[in-house]
Amino acid sequence: MPLSSRSAAATHALTMLARWDRALTSAEIADSLVSNPVLVRRILGSLRDAGLVCSTEGRGGGWTLARAPQEITLYDAYIAVERGPILPRHAHPPSSTCEVGRHMHALLDAEFREAEHAMEERLSRTTIAHLAQQVLAKGRELAKRRP
């Protein structure tokens, strides 16, 4: 399955939890995402299953990070919510009687695996703590520009 918006939503939620350093409800996270709390709860459930967040019920409850934000990478968020390869392969096997069809699957598979490996490596270099710091920096930058 190709990359969906779940990775972006998961990263957004994790960054919010790092930024505010308190329990947030799925409704609060959904407001920031301009999304449905039910969809956000599904994503948070996948993040919980991956050991990235935890939840508490009741008054003052909500979602918190299960690990320090500097220990959670964008790749962690990605693998928690995405399934299958990033780049889609042939949906149906190409013709084995065609010179191109006979070789295309293996050629594309090698290229796509290399591209996916590069993306995984890159996402592993950025932490949620780094994104939270960037959010704070952007907020300070914006505040300086206001009269």
Short mmCIF file of N, CA, C and O in Angstrom, two decimals:
data_model
loop_
_atom_site.label_atom_id
_atom_site.label_comp_id
_atom_site.label_asym_id
_atom_site.label_seq_id
_atom_site.Cartn_x
_atom_site.Cartn_y
_atom_site.Cartn_z
N MET A 1 0.84 -1.17 0.00
CA MET A 1 0.00 0.00 0.00
C MET A 1 0.89 1.24 0.00
O MET A 1 1.80 1.34 0.80
N PRO A 2 0.63 2.19 -0.87
CA PRO A 2 1.43 3.41 -0.89
C PRO A 2 1.24 4.23 0.40
O PRO A 2 0.29 4.03 1.13
N LEU A 3 2.14 5.13 0.62
CA LEU A 3 2.12 5.98 1.79
C LEU A 3 0.79 6.73 1.88
O LEU A 3 0.30 7.28 0.90
N SER A 4 0.21 6.73 3.06
CA SER A 4 -1.05 7.43 3.28
C SER A 4 -0.78 8.65 4.17
O SER A 4 0.35 8.91 4.56
N SER A 5 -1.85 9.33 4.53
CA SER A 5 -1.70 10.49 5.41
C SER A 5 -1.57 10.07 6.88
O SER A 5 -1.37 10.92 7.74
N ARG A 6 -1.68 8.78 7.18
CA ARG A 6 -1.57 8.32 8.57
C ARG A 6 -0.21 8.69 9.17
O ARG A 6 -0.13 9.03 10.34
N SER A 7 0.85 8.60 8.37
CA SER A 7 2.19 8.94 8.88
C SER A 7 2.25 10.41 9.30
O SER A 7 2.82 10.73 10.35
N ALA A 8 1.71 11.27 8.47
CA ALA A 8 1.71 12.69 8.80
C ALA A 8 0.88 12.95 10.05
O ALA A 8 1.30 13.72 10.93
N ALA A 9 -0.28 12.32 10.17
CA ALA A 9 -1.14 12.51 11.34
C ALA A 9 -0.46 11.96 12.59
O ALA A 9 -0.51 12.57 13.66
N ALA A 10 0.19 10.81 12.47
CA ALA A 10 0.90 10.22 13.62
C ALA A 10 2.03 11.13 14.08
O ALA A 10 2.21 11.37 15.28
N THR A 11 2.79 11.65 13.14
CA THR A 11 3.90 12.55 13.47
C THR A 11 3.39 13.83 14.11
O THR A 11 3.95 14.33 15.09
N HIS A 12 2.29 14.35 13.59
CA HIS A 12 1.66 15.55 14.15
C HIS A 12 1.26 15.29 15.60
O HIS A 12 1.56 16.09 16.50
N ALA A 13 0.58 14.16 15.84
CA ALA A 13 0.12 13.84 17.20
C ALA A 13 1.30 13.68 18.15
O ALA A 13 1.28 14.22 19.27
N LEU A 14 2.32 12.97 17.73
CA LEU A 14 3.50 12.78 18.58
C LEU A 14 4.18 14.11 18.89
O LEU A 14 4.63 14.35 20.02
N THR A 15 4.27 14.99 17.91
CA THR A 15 4.89 16.29 18.11
C THR A 15 4.07 17.15 19.06
O THR A 15 4.63 17.85 19.93
N MET A 16 2.74 17.08 18.95
CA MET A 16 1.89 17.80 19.91
C MET A 16 2.14 17.30 21.33
O MET A 16 2.27 18.11 22.26
N LEU A 17 2.20 15.98 21.49
CA LEU A 17 2.42 15.42 22.82
C LEU A 17 3.78 15.83 23.38
O LEU A 17 3.91 16.10 24.58
N ALA A 18 4.77 15.92 22.52
CA ALA A 18 6.10 16.37 22.96
C ALA A 18 6.09 17.85 23.30
O ALA A 18 6.69 18.28 24.28
N ARG A 19 5.42 18.62 22.50
CA ARG A 19 5.39 20.07 22.68
C ARG A 19 4.70 20.48 23.96
O ARG A 19 5.16 21.33 24.70
N TRP A 20 3.54 19.87 24.26
CA TRP A 20 2.76 20.30 25.41
C TRP A 20 3.14 19.55 26.67
O TRP A 20 2.80 19.99 27.76
N ASP A 21 3.82 18.42 26.56
CA ASP A 21 4.33 17.69 27.71
C ASP A 21 3.27 17.48 28.80
O ASP A 21 3.52 17.67 29.99
N ARG A 22 2.07 17.16 28.36
CA ARG A 22 0.96 16.82 29.26
C ARG A 22 0.03 15.91 28.49
O ARG A 22 0.14 15.77 27.27
N ALA A 23 -0.89 15.28 29.19
CA ALA A 23 -1.86 14.42 28.52
C ALA A 23 -2.78 15.27 27.65
O ALA A 23 -3.26 16.32 28.08
N LEU A 24 -2.97 14.82 26.44
CA LEU A 24 -3.90 15.47 25.51
C LEU A 24 -4.99 14.49 25.13
O LEU A 24 -4.73 13.29 24.98
N THR A 25 -6.18 14.99 24.94
CA THR A 25 -7.27 14.12 24.50
C THR A 25 -7.21 13.95 22.99
O THR A 25 -6.60 14.75 22.28
N SER A 26 -7.86 12.91 22.52
CA SER A 26 -7.91 12.71 21.07
C SER A 26 -8.67 13.87 20.41
O SER A 26 -8.36 14.24 19.28
N ALA A 27 -9.62 14.47 21.12
CA ALA A 27 -10.34 15.62 20.57
C ALA A 27 -9.41 16.82 20.38
O ALA A 27 -9.49 17.53 19.37
N GLU A 28 -8.51 17.05 21.35
CA GLU A 28 -7.55 18.16 21.22
C GLU A 28 -6.62 17.93 20.03
O GLU A 28 -6.35 18.86 19.26
N ILE A 29 -6.16 16.70 19.89
CA ILE A 29 -5.27 16.39 18.77
C ILE A 29 -6.04 16.50 17.46
O ILE A 29 -5.54 17.05 16.48
N ALA A 30 -7.27 16.00 17.46
CA ALA A 30 -8.10 16.08 16.25
C ALA A 30 -8.37 17.53 15.85
O ALA A 30 -8.38 17.85 14.65
N ASP A 31 -8.57 18.42 16.83
CA ASP A 31 -8.77 19.84 16.52
C ASP A 31 -7.56 20.40 15.79
O ASP A 31 -7.70 21.15 14.82
N SER A 32 -6.38 20.07 16.25
CA SER A 32 -5.17 20.56 15.61
C SER A 32 -5.01 19.99 14.20
O SER A 32 -4.54 20.68 13.29
N LEU A 33 -5.42 18.74 14.03
CA LEU A 33 -5.33 18.09 12.72
C LEU A 33 -6.50 18.46 11.81
O LEU A 33 -6.48 18.12 10.63
N VAL A 34 -7.52 19.12 12.38
CA VAL A 34 -8.78 19.36 11.69
C VAL A 34 -9.27 18.02 11.13
O VAL A 34 -9.46 17.83 9.94
N SER A 35 -9.42 17.10 12.07
CA SER A 35 -9.80 15.73 11.72
C SER A 35 -10.85 15.23 12.70
O SER A 35 -11.21 15.90 13.66
N ASN A 36 -11.30 14.02 12.47
CA ASN A 36 -12.29 13.38 13.31
C ASN A 36 -11.60 12.68 14.47
O ASN A 36 -10.65 11.92 14.25
N PRO A 37 -12.07 12.88 15.72
CA PRO A 37 -11.44 12.22 16.87
C PRO A 37 -11.40 10.69 16.75
O PRO A 37 -10.48 10.06 17.26
N VAL A 38 -12.38 10.10 16.10
CA VAL A 38 -12.38 8.64 15.94
C VAL A 38 -11.19 8.20 15.08
O VAL A 38 -10.50 7.23 15.42
N LEU A 39 -10.93 8.93 14.00
CA LEU A 39 -9.78 8.60 13.16
C LEU A 39 -8.48 8.81 13.93
O LEU A 39 -7.54 8.01 13.82
N VAL A 40 -8.42 9.86 14.72
CA VAL A 40 -7.23 10.14 15.52
C VAL A 40 -7.02 9.04 16.55
O VAL A 40 -5.90 8.58 16.77
N ARG A 41 -8.11 8.56 17.17
CA ARG A 41 -7.98 7.47 18.15
C ARG A 41 -7.45 6.20 17.49
O ARG A 41 -6.67 5.47 18.11
N ARG A 42 -7.83 5.94 16.25
CA ARG A 42 -7.29 4.76 15.54
C ARG A 42 -5.78 4.89 15.36
O ARG A 42 -5.03 3.93 15.57
N ILE A 43 -5.35 6.08 14.96
CA ILE A 43 -3.91 6.31 14.78
C ILE A 43 -3.19 6.21 16.12
O ILE A 43 -2.15 5.56 16.22
N LEU A 44 -3.75 6.82 17.15
CA LEU A 44 -3.15 6.74 18.48
C LEU A 44 -3.11 5.30 18.98
O LEU A 44 -2.15 4.89 19.65
N GLY A 45 -4.11 4.51 18.63
CA GLY A 45 -4.11 3.10 18.99
C GLY A 45 -2.94 2.35 18.37
O GLY A 45 -2.29 1.52 19.01
N SER A 46 -2.66 2.65 17.10
CA SER A 46 -1.50 2.03 16.43
C SER A 46 -0.20 2.49 17.08
O SER A 46 0.73 1.70 17.24
N LEU A 47 -0.13 3.77 17.45
CA LEU A 47 1.06 4.28 18.13
C LEU A 47 1.23 3.63 19.50
O LEU A 47 2.34 3.33 19.92
N ARG A 48 0.11 3.40 20.17
CA ARG A 48 0.16 2.71 21.47
C ARG A 48 0.65 1.27 21.29
O ARG A 48 1.50 0.80 22.04
N ASP A 49 0.13 0.59 20.28
CA ASP A 49 0.55 -0.79 20.01
C ASP A 49 2.04 -0.87 19.72
O ASP A 49 2.68 -1.89 20.01
N ALA A 50 2.60 0.20 19.15
CA ALA A 50 4.03 0.25 18.84
C ALA A 50 4.86 0.73 20.04
O ALA A 50 6.08 0.82 19.94
N GLY A 51 4.21 1.04 21.15
CA GLY A 51 4.93 1.47 22.34
C GLY A 51 5.39 2.92 22.31
O GLY A 51 6.30 3.30 23.05
N LEU A 52 4.74 3.74 21.48
CA LEU A 52 5.16 5.14 21.37
C LEU A 52 4.33 6.07 22.25
O LEU A 52 4.81 7.13 22.65
N VAL A 53 3.08 5.71 22.52
CA VAL A 53 2.21 6.52 23.37
C VAL A 53 1.49 5.60 24.36
O VAL A 53 1.44 4.38 24.17
N CYS A 54 0.94 6.20 25.38
CA CYS A 54 0.08 5.47 26.31
C CYS A 54 -1.10 6.37 26.66
O CYS A 54 -1.06 7.58 26.44
N SER A 55 -2.14 5.76 27.18
CA SER A 55 -3.33 6.53 27.51
C SER A 55 -3.78 6.23 28.92
O SER A 55 -3.54 5.14 29.45
N THR A 56 -4.44 7.22 29.50
CA THR A 56 -5.06 7.05 30.81
C THR A 56 -6.49 7.53 30.69
O THR A 56 -6.78 8.50 29.96
N GLU A 57 -7.38 6.85 31.39
CA GLU A 57 -8.80 7.21 31.34
C GLU A 57 -9.15 8.12 32.49
O GLU A 57 -8.40 8.26 33.44
N GLY A 58 -10.31 8.72 32.37
CA GLY A 58 -10.85 9.53 33.45
C GLY A 58 -10.46 10.99 33.37
O GLY A 58 -9.79 11.44 32.44
N ARG A 59 -10.89 11.72 34.39
CA ARG A 59 -10.62 13.15 34.46
C ARG A 59 -9.11 13.40 34.45
O ARG A 59 -8.37 12.80 35.21
N GLY A 60 -8.68 14.28 33.58
CA GLY A 60 -7.26 14.58 33.46
C GLY A 60 -6.50 13.55 32.64
O GLY A 60 -5.30 13.63 32.51
N GLY A 61 -7.23 12.56 32.13
CA GLY A 61 -6.60 11.52 31.33
C GLY A 61 -6.37 11.98 29.90
O GLY A 61 -6.65 13.11 29.53
N GLY A 62 -5.86 11.10 29.13
CA GLY A 62 -5.59 11.39 27.73
C GLY A 62 -4.37 10.61 27.27
O GLY A 62 -4.00 9.59 27.87
N TRP A 63 -3.74 11.12 26.25
CA TRP A 63 -2.60 10.46 25.62
C TRP A 63 -1.31 11.17 25.98
O TRP A 63 -1.26 12.41 26.01
N THR A 64 -0.28 10.40 26.26
CA THR A 64 1.06 10.93 26.53
C THR A 64 2.08 10.08 25.79
O THR A 64 1.78 8.96 25.36
N LEU A 65 3.28 10.61 25.66
CA LEU A 65 4.36 9.84 25.06
C LEU A 65 4.79 8.74 26.01
O LEU A 65 4.87 8.96 27.22
N ALA A 66 5.06 7.57 25.46
CA ALA A 66 5.52 6.44 26.27
C ALA A 66 7.05 6.43 26.37
O ALA A 66 7.61 5.73 27.20
N ARG A 67 7.69 7.19 25.50
CA ARG A 67 9.16 7.29 25.49
C ARG A 67 9.52 8.76 25.37
O ARG A 67 8.70 9.59 24.97
N ALA A 68 10.74 9.08 25.68
CA ALA A 68 11.22 10.46 25.54
C ALA A 68 11.16 10.85 24.06
O ALA A 68 11.45 10.01 23.18
N PRO A 69 10.80 12.09 23.74
CA PRO A 69 10.67 12.50 22.35
C PRO A 69 11.97 12.37 21.54
O PRO A 69 11.93 12.14 20.34
N GLN A 70 13.12 12.45 22.21
CA GLN A 70 14.39 12.28 21.49
C GLN A 70 14.66 10.82 21.16
O GLN A 70 15.58 10.50 20.41
N GLU A 71 13.83 9.92 21.69
CA GLU A 71 13.97 8.48 21.41
C GLU A 71 12.97 7.99 20.37
O GLU A 71 12.96 6.81 20.04
N ILE A 72 12.12 8.88 19.86
CA ILE A 72 11.11 8.51 18.86
C ILE A 72 11.47 9.19 17.55
O ILE A 72 11.57 10.41 17.48
N THR A 73 11.66 8.39 16.52
CA THR A 73 11.99 8.94 15.20
C THR A 73 10.77 8.97 14.29
O THR A 73 9.75 8.32 14.57
N LEU A 74 10.92 9.69 13.21
CA LEU A 74 9.84 9.71 12.22
C LEU A 74 9.64 8.32 11.63
O LEU A 74 8.52 7.95 11.28
N TYR A 75 10.70 7.55 11.54
CA TYR A 75 10.57 6.19 11.05
C TYR A 75 9.76 5.34 12.03
O TYR A 75 8.94 4.52 11.61
N ASP A 76 9.93 5.54 13.33
CA ASP A 76 9.12 4.84 14.32
C ASP A 76 7.63 5.12 14.09
O ASP A 76 6.80 4.21 14.13
N ALA A 77 7.31 6.39 13.86
CA ALA A 77 5.92 6.78 13.61
C ALA A 77 5.42 6.14 12.32
O ALA A 77 4.30 5.62 12.27
N TYR A 78 6.24 6.17 11.30
CA TYR A 78 5.87 5.60 10.01
C TYR A 78 5.53 4.11 10.14
O TYR A 78 4.47 3.67 9.72
N ILE A 79 6.44 3.33 10.73
CA ILE A 79 6.20 1.88 10.78
C ILE A 79 5.05 1.52 11.72
O ILE A 79 4.46 0.45 11.60
N ALA A 80 4.71 2.42 12.65
CA ALA A 80 3.60 2.16 13.55
C ALA A 80 2.25 2.22 12.84
O ALA A 80 1.30 1.54 13.24
N VAL A 81 2.16 3.03 11.79
CA VAL A 81 0.83 3.26 11.18
C VAL A 81 0.71 2.83 9.72
O VAL A 81 -0.40 2.75 9.19
N GLU A 82 1.81 2.59 9.05
CA GLU A 82 1.76 2.22 7.63
C GLU A 82 1.96 0.73 7.45
O GLU A 82 2.68 0.09 8.20
N ARG A 83 1.37 0.19 6.42
CA ARG A 83 1.49 -1.24 6.11
C ARG A 83 2.00 -1.40 4.69
O ARG A 83 1.54 -0.72 3.79
N GLY A 84 2.91 -2.32 4.50
CA GLY A 84 3.35 -2.66 3.16
C GLY A 84 4.38 -1.70 2.60
O GLY A 84 4.81 -0.75 3.26
N PRO A 85 4.80 -1.95 1.37
CA PRO A 85 5.83 -1.11 0.74
C PRO A 85 5.29 0.30 0.44
O PRO A 85 4.10 0.50 0.28
N ILE A 86 6.20 1.24 0.39
CA ILE A 86 5.85 2.63 0.11
C ILE A 86 5.49 2.79 -1.36
O ILE A 86 4.49 3.42 -1.70
N LEU A 87 6.33 2.24 -2.21
CA LEU A 87 6.12 2.35 -3.65
C LEU A 87 5.40 1.10 -4.14
O LEU A 87 5.87 -0.02 -3.94
N PRO A 88 4.26 1.27 -4.79
CA PRO A 88 3.49 0.10 -5.22
C PRO A 88 4.19 -0.68 -6.33
O PRO A 88 4.85 -0.11 -7.19
N ARG A 89 4.05 -1.99 -6.24
CA ARG A 89 4.59 -2.88 -7.27
C ARG A 89 3.47 -3.18 -8.27
O ARG A 89 2.33 -2.75 -8.10
N HIS A 90 3.77 -3.95 -9.28
CA HIS A 90 2.74 -4.35 -10.24
C HIS A 90 1.59 -5.02 -9.50
O HIS A 90 1.81 -5.93 -8.71
N ALA A 91 0.38 -4.61 -9.79
CA ALA A 91 -0.79 -5.23 -9.19
C ALA A 91 -0.99 -6.65 -9.74
O ALA A 91 -1.48 -7.53 -9.05
N HIS A 92 -0.63 -6.83 -10.99
CA HIS A 92 -0.75 -8.13 -11.65
C HIS A 92 0.59 -8.43 -12.30
O HIS A 92 1.25 -7.54 -12.82
N PRO A 93 0.99 -9.70 -12.32
CA PRO A 93 2.28 -10.04 -12.94
C PRO A 93 2.29 -9.66 -14.43
O PRO A 93 1.33 -9.94 -15.14
N PRO A 94 3.35 -8.99 -14.89
CA PRO A 94 3.43 -8.65 -16.31
C PRO A 94 3.62 -9.91 -17.16
O PRO A 94 3.94 -10.98 -16.64
N SER A 95 3.46 -9.76 -18.43
CA SER A 95 3.58 -10.88 -19.35
C SER A 95 5.01 -11.43 -19.37
O SER A 95 5.97 -10.69 -19.56
N SER A 96 5.11 -12.74 -19.20
CA SER A 96 6.43 -13.37 -19.26
C SER A 96 6.88 -13.59 -20.70
O SER A 96 8.04 -13.91 -20.94
N THR A 97 5.99 -13.37 -21.65
CA THR A 97 6.37 -13.52 -23.05
C THR A 97 6.92 -12.22 -23.63
O THR A 97 7.48 -12.22 -24.72
N CYS A 98 6.77 -11.12 -22.87
CA CYS A 98 7.27 -9.81 -23.32
C CYS A 98 8.66 -9.59 -22.73
O CYS A 98 8.89 -9.84 -21.54
N GLU A 99 9.56 -9.10 -23.54
CA GLU A 99 10.93 -8.86 -23.06
C GLU A 99 10.95 -7.88 -21.88
O GLU A 99 11.68 -8.09 -20.91
N VAL A 100 10.17 -6.84 -21.96
CA VAL A 100 10.10 -5.87 -20.86
C VAL A 100 9.40 -6.50 -19.66
O VAL A 100 9.88 -6.44 -18.53
N GLY A 101 8.25 -7.10 -19.89
CA GLY A 101 7.48 -7.71 -18.82
C GLY A 101 8.25 -8.77 -18.06
O GLY A 101 8.11 -8.90 -16.84
N ARG A 102 9.05 -9.53 -18.75
CA ARG A 102 9.82 -10.62 -18.15
C ARG A 102 10.81 -10.10 -17.10
O ARG A 102 11.12 -10.78 -16.13
N HIS A 103 11.30 -8.89 -17.27
CA HIS A 103 12.36 -8.37 -16.39
C HIS A 103 11.93 -7.19 -15.51
O HIS A 103 12.64 -6.86 -14.55
N MET A 104 10.82 -6.58 -15.83
CA MET A 104 10.44 -5.33 -15.16
C MET A 104 10.22 -5.51 -13.65
O MET A 104 10.66 -4.68 -12.85
N HIS A 105 9.59 -6.57 -13.24
CA HIS A 105 9.30 -6.77 -11.81
C HIS A 105 10.60 -6.76 -10.99
O HIS A 105 10.72 -6.04 -10.00
N ALA A 106 11.58 -7.53 -11.42
CA ALA A 106 12.85 -7.61 -10.67
C ALA A 106 13.58 -6.27 -10.71
O ALA A 106 14.16 -5.85 -9.69
N LEU A 107 13.56 -5.59 -11.85
CA LEU A 107 14.26 -4.32 -11.96
C LEU A 107 13.62 -3.26 -11.08
O LEU A 107 14.32 -2.55 -10.33
N LEU A 108 12.30 -3.16 -11.14
CA LEU A 108 11.60 -2.17 -10.31
C LEU A 108 11.72 -2.51 -8.84
O LEU A 108 11.88 -1.62 -8.00
N ASP A 109 11.63 -3.78 -8.51
CA ASP A 109 11.73 -4.18 -7.12
C ASP A 109 13.06 -3.73 -6.52
O ASP A 109 13.10 -3.19 -5.40
N ALA A 110 14.15 -3.92 -7.24
CA ALA A 110 15.46 -3.50 -6.75
C ALA A 110 15.53 -1.98 -6.58
O ALA A 110 16.01 -1.47 -5.56
N GLU A 111 15.03 -1.23 -7.57
CA GLU A 111 15.05 0.24 -7.50
C GLU A 111 14.17 0.73 -6.35
O GLU A 111 14.56 1.61 -5.58
N PHE A 112 12.97 0.17 -6.25
CA PHE A 112 12.04 0.61 -5.22
C PHE A 112 12.55 0.27 -3.82
O PHE A 112 12.41 1.07 -2.90
N ARG A 113 13.14 -0.90 -3.63
CA ARG A 113 13.69 -1.26 -2.32
C ARG A 113 14.79 -0.29 -1.93
O ARG A 113 14.89 0.14 -0.77
N GLU A 114 15.64 0.09 -2.87
CA GLU A 114 16.72 1.04 -2.58
C GLU A 114 16.15 2.41 -2.19
O GLU A 114 16.62 3.05 -1.24
N ALA A 115 15.14 2.85 -2.92
CA ALA A 115 14.50 4.14 -2.61
C ALA A 115 13.83 4.09 -1.23
O ALA A 115 13.94 5.04 -0.44
N GLU A 116 13.16 3.00 -0.92
CA GLU A 116 12.50 2.85 0.38
C GLU A 116 13.53 2.80 1.50
O GLU A 116 13.33 3.41 2.57
N HIS A 117 14.63 2.14 1.27
CA HIS A 117 15.70 2.09 2.27
C HIS A 117 16.24 3.50 2.54
O HIS A 117 16.48 3.87 3.71
N ALA A 118 16.42 4.29 1.49
CA ALA A 118 16.91 5.66 1.66
C ALA A 118 15.92 6.49 2.47
O ALA A 118 16.32 7.27 3.35
N MET A 119 14.62 6.31 2.21
CA MET A 119 13.62 7.05 2.97
C MET A 119 13.64 6.61 4.44
O MET A 119 13.59 7.45 5.34
N GLU A 120 13.71 5.31 4.68
CA GLU A 120 13.76 4.80 6.05
C GLU A 120 14.96 5.37 6.80
O GLU A 120 14.84 5.80 7.95
N GLU A 121 16.11 5.38 6.14
CA GLU A 121 17.32 5.91 6.76
C GLU A 121 17.15 7.39 7.09
O GLU A 121 17.51 7.85 8.17
N ARG A 122 16.58 8.14 6.18
CA ARG A 122 16.39 9.58 6.40
C ARG A 122 15.42 9.84 7.54
O ARG A 122 15.66 10.68 8.41
N LEU A 123 14.29 9.12 7.56
CA LEU A 123 13.31 9.32 8.62
C LEU A 123 13.86 8.91 9.98
O LEU A 123 13.45 9.46 11.01
N SER A 124 14.80 7.99 10.00
CA SER A 124 15.41 7.55 11.26
C SER A 124 16.32 8.61 11.86
O SER A 124 16.68 8.52 13.04
N ARG A 125 16.70 9.62 11.09
CA ARG A 125 17.60 10.67 11.58
C ARG A 125 16.85 11.81 12.26
O ARG A 125 17.48 12.66 12.90
N THR A 126 15.55 11.89 12.10
CA THR A 126 14.79 13.00 12.68
C THR A 126 13.94 12.49 13.82
O THR A 126 13.19 11.52 13.67
N THR A 127 14.04 13.15 14.97
CA THR A 127 13.27 12.74 16.14
C THR A 127 12.07 13.68 16.34
O THR A 127 12.04 14.80 15.82
N ILE A 128 11.16 13.20 17.13
CA ILE A 128 10.00 14.02 17.51
C ILE A 128 10.48 15.22 18.32
O ILE A 128 9.94 16.32 18.19
N ALA A 129 11.51 15.05 19.13
CA ALA A 129 12.07 16.18 19.89
C ALA A 129 12.55 17.28 18.95
O ALA A 129 12.33 18.47 19.19
N HIS A 130 13.18 16.87 17.86
CA HIS A 130 13.66 17.84 16.87
C HIS A 130 12.49 18.63 16.27
O HIS A 130 12.56 19.86 16.14
N LEU A 131 11.42 17.93 15.92
CA LEU A 131 10.25 18.63 15.36
C LEU A 131 9.63 19.57 16.38
O LEU A 131 9.23 20.69 16.04
N ALA A 132 9.54 19.12 17.64
CA ALA A 132 8.97 19.98 18.68
C ALA A 132 9.81 21.24 18.86
O ALA A 132 9.27 22.34 19.02
N GLN A 133 11.13 21.10 18.79
CA GLN A 133 12.02 22.27 18.88
C GLN A 133 11.79 23.20 17.70
O GLN A 133 11.80 24.43 17.86
N GLN A 134 11.59 22.64 16.52
CA GLN A 134 11.33 23.48 15.34
C GLN A 134 10.01 24.22 15.47
O GLN A 134 9.90 25.38 15.07
N VAL A 135 9.00 23.56 16.03
CA VAL A 135 7.71 24.22 16.25
C VAL A 135 7.89 25.41 17.18
O VAL A 135 7.39 26.51 16.92
N LEU A 136 8.63 25.22 18.27
CA LEU A 136 8.88 26.32 19.21
C LEU A 136 9.64 27.45 18.54
O LEU A 136 9.32 28.63 18.73
N ALA A 137 10.64 27.11 17.75
CA ALA A 137 11.43 28.13 17.05
C ALA A 137 10.56 28.92 16.08
O ALA A 137 10.67 30.14 16.00
N LYS A 138 9.71 28.24 15.35
CA LYS A 138 8.81 28.92 14.41
C LYS A 138 7.87 29.85 15.16
O LYS A 138 7.57 30.95 14.71
N GLY A 139 7.38 29.40 16.33
CA GLY A 139 6.50 30.24 17.14
C GLY A 139 7.20 31.49 17.63
O GLY A 139 6.63 32.59 17.60
N ARG A 140 8.45 31.34 18.07
CA ARG A 140 9.22 32.53 18.52
C ARG A 140 9.49 33.46 17.36
O ARG A 140 9.41 34.69 17.51
N GLU A 141 9.81 32.89 16.20
CA GLU A 141 10.08 33.69 15.00
C GLU A 141 8.84 34.50 14.62
O GLU A 141 8.95 35.70 14.30
N LEU A 142 7.68 33.87 14.66
CA LEU A 142 6.44 34.56 14.33
C LEU A 142 6.13 35.66 15.34
O LEU A 142 5.71 36.75 14.99
N ALA A 143 6.38 35.39 16.63
CA ALA A 143 6.12 36.37 17.68
C ALA A 143 7.00 37.61 17.52
O ALA A 143 6.57 38.72 17.78
N LYS A 144 8.23 37.42 17.06
CA LYS A 144 9.15 38.56 16.84
C LYS A 144 8.66 39.47 15.73
O LYS A 144 8.89 40.67 15.77
N ARG A 145 7.99 38.90 14.76
CA ARG A 145 7.53 39.69 13.61
C ARG A 145 6.27 40.47 13.90
O ARG A 145 5.93 41.39 13.18
N ARG A 146 5.56 40.10 14.95
CA ARG A 146 4.32 40.81 15.29
C ARG A 146 4.64 42.14 15.95
O ARG A 146 5.52 42.21 16.80
N PRO A 147 3.90 43.17 15.59
CA PRO A 147 4.16 44.49 16.21
C PRO A 147 3.72 44.57 17.63
O PRO A 147 3.01 43.89 18.18
#
